[in-house]
Amino acid sequence: QDFPSFTGPLDALDTHALVLSAQRTVDRDPDHLLMHKDLADAHNGDRTVRNVVIEGADHDGILTDPQYAAETLRHLLAFLAGTAGREPESRPGPLTGTKPSGPTAESEENR
C-alpha cells in the first residue's frame, strides 16, 4: 500500500531505529514528517529510537551533498555505536561459515 491509503498503526518492530528526515522535504510535505513519526512509533518501547532532521537538506541532498551526507553519516555512526550489542538474545548471530569481506583487525595484525 502507498502511504496516503494506509490507515492505522504500523506493526510493532523489535529493533532499534534511526529515522533521518531532510528538512526541506518535511517543510514542503508535513505528511512526510508524520510518516517518519509513525515509523519511529512502530518500534518497541525498550528499543533505541532516534528522530533526526538534517537541517537544510532535501530528499536527495541528505546523501548526495557532501556536507549533509557527512552529517548523516555522523548520526548513523553515533547511532550504531550506541546500539551495538544491544539486540535481544533471541536474534540469530552471524551466519556460520562466512568470512567478512575486506580487511579485518585480525588480517591487519597478520600483515
Short mmCIF file of C-alpha atoms in Angstrom, two decimals:
data_model
loop_
_atom_site.label_atom_id
_atom_site.label_comp_id
_atom_site.label_asym_id
_atom_site.label_seq_id
_atom_site.Cartn_x
_atom_site.Cartn_y
_atom_site.Cartn_z
CA GLN A 1 0.00 0.00 0.00
CA ASP A 2 1.12 3.53 -0.58
CA PHE A 3 1.36 6.00 2.28
CA PRO A 4 -1.84 8.05 1.68
CA SER A 5 -4.09 4.97 1.53
CA PHE A 6 -2.68 3.36 4.69
CA THR A 7 -4.52 3.93 7.98
CA GLY A 8 -3.86 2.73 11.48
CA PRO A 9 -0.64 1.96 13.31
CA LEU A 10 2.20 0.02 11.74
CA ASP A 11 3.02 -3.44 13.03
CA ALA A 12 5.34 -3.34 16.05
CA LEU A 13 9.04 -3.82 15.32
CA ASP A 14 11.55 -5.23 17.80
CA THR A 15 14.54 -3.28 16.50
CA HIS A 16 16.37 -0.06 17.13
CA ALA A 17 15.59 2.75 14.70
CA LEU A 18 17.28 5.84 13.36
CA VAL A 19 14.81 7.89 11.35
CA LEU A 20 16.52 10.58 9.29
CA SER A 21 14.49 13.36 7.70
CA ALA A 22 15.56 16.04 5.26
CA GLN A 23 14.38 19.45 6.49
CA ARG A 24 13.41 20.86 3.10
CA THR A 25 11.40 17.72 2.35
CA VAL A 26 9.41 17.78 5.59
CA ASP A 27 8.92 21.56 5.37
CA ARG A 28 7.40 21.11 1.92
CA ASP A 29 5.40 17.98 2.84
CA PRO A 30 4.40 17.79 6.53
CA ASP A 31 2.81 14.37 5.91
CA HIS A 32 6.31 13.09 5.23
CA LEU A 33 7.33 14.03 8.78
CA LEU A 34 4.19 12.34 10.14
CA MET A 35 5.16 9.19 8.24
CA HIS A 36 8.60 9.31 9.85
CA LYS A 37 6.96 9.67 13.28
CA ASP A 38 4.79 6.64 12.54
CA LEU A 39 7.90 4.67 11.57
CA ALA A 40 9.61 5.61 14.83
CA ASP A 41 6.50 4.89 16.91
CA ALA A 42 6.29 1.37 15.48
CA HIS A 43 9.41 0.32 17.39
CA ASN A 44 9.00 -1.29 20.81
CA GLY A 45 9.49 0.89 23.87
CA ASP A 46 12.65 -0.82 25.11
CA ARG A 47 14.47 -0.06 21.86
CA THR A 48 16.54 2.98 20.99
CA VAL A 49 14.65 5.21 18.58
CA ARG A 50 16.12 8.46 17.31
CA ASN A 51 14.48 11.00 15.03
CA VAL A 52 16.86 13.42 13.35
CA VAL A 53 16.09 16.23 10.93
CA ILE A 54 19.08 17.18 8.78
CA GLU A 55 18.75 20.97 8.64
CA GLY A 56 18.84 22.47 5.14
CA ALA A 57 18.91 19.12 3.34
CA ASP A 58 16.45 17.99 0.69
CA HIS A 59 15.40 14.42 -0.10
CA ASP A 60 18.39 13.68 -2.35
CA GLY A 61 20.92 16.00 -0.75
CA ILE A 62 20.79 14.16 2.57
CA LEU A 63 23.03 11.58 0.86
CA THR A 64 24.43 13.31 -2.22
CA ASP A 65 25.54 16.70 -0.86
CA PRO A 66 28.92 16.24 0.88
CA GLN A 67 28.03 18.47 3.85
CA TYR A 68 24.65 16.83 4.52
CA ALA A 69 25.95 13.34 3.80
CA ALA A 70 28.75 13.86 6.34
CA GLU A 71 26.21 14.97 8.95
CA THR A 72 24.01 11.99 8.10
CA LEU A 73 26.99 9.67 8.48
CA ARG A 74 27.90 11.17 11.87
CA HIS A 75 24.36 10.46 13.11
CA LEU A 76 24.46 6.94 11.69
CA LEU A 77 27.83 6.11 13.26
CA ALA A 78 26.76 7.50 16.65
CA PHE A 79 23.52 5.52 16.46
CA LEU A 80 25.34 2.29 15.59
CA ALA A 81 27.89 2.84 18.36
CA GLY A 82 25.08 3.44 20.85
CA THR A 83 23.12 0.35 19.89
CA ALA A 84 25.89 -2.17 19.16
CA GLY A 85 25.50 -5.35 21.16
CA ARG A 86 22.06 -4.45 22.48
CA GLU A 87 19.97 -6.89 20.45
CA PRO A 88 17.56 -9.39 22.04
CA GLU A 89 19.13 -12.76 22.79
CA SER A 90 16.65 -14.48 20.50
CA ARG A 91 18.21 -12.88 17.44
CA PRO A 92 20.38 -15.17 15.32
CA GLY A 93 24.09 -14.50 15.28
CA PRO A 94 26.30 -14.13 12.22
CA LEU A 95 25.99 -16.82 9.60
CA THR A 96 28.40 -19.65 10.25
CA GLY A 97 30.93 -20.46 7.59
CA THR A 98 31.01 -16.92 6.23
CA LYS A 99 34.02 -14.69 6.10
CA PRO A 100 33.87 -10.90 6.20
CA SER A 101 34.84 -9.09 3.04
CA GLY A 102 37.65 -6.56 3.15
CA PRO A 103 40.35 -6.16 5.77
CA THR A 104 39.62 -7.10 9.37
CA ALA A 105 41.51 -6.24 12.55
CA GLU A 106 42.88 -9.79 12.57
CA SER A 107 44.03 -9.68 8.94
CA GLU A 108 45.67 -6.30 9.52
CA GLU A 109 47.61 -7.72 12.51
CA ASN A 110 48.90 -10.58 10.36
CA ARG A 111 50.29 -8.26 7.67
#
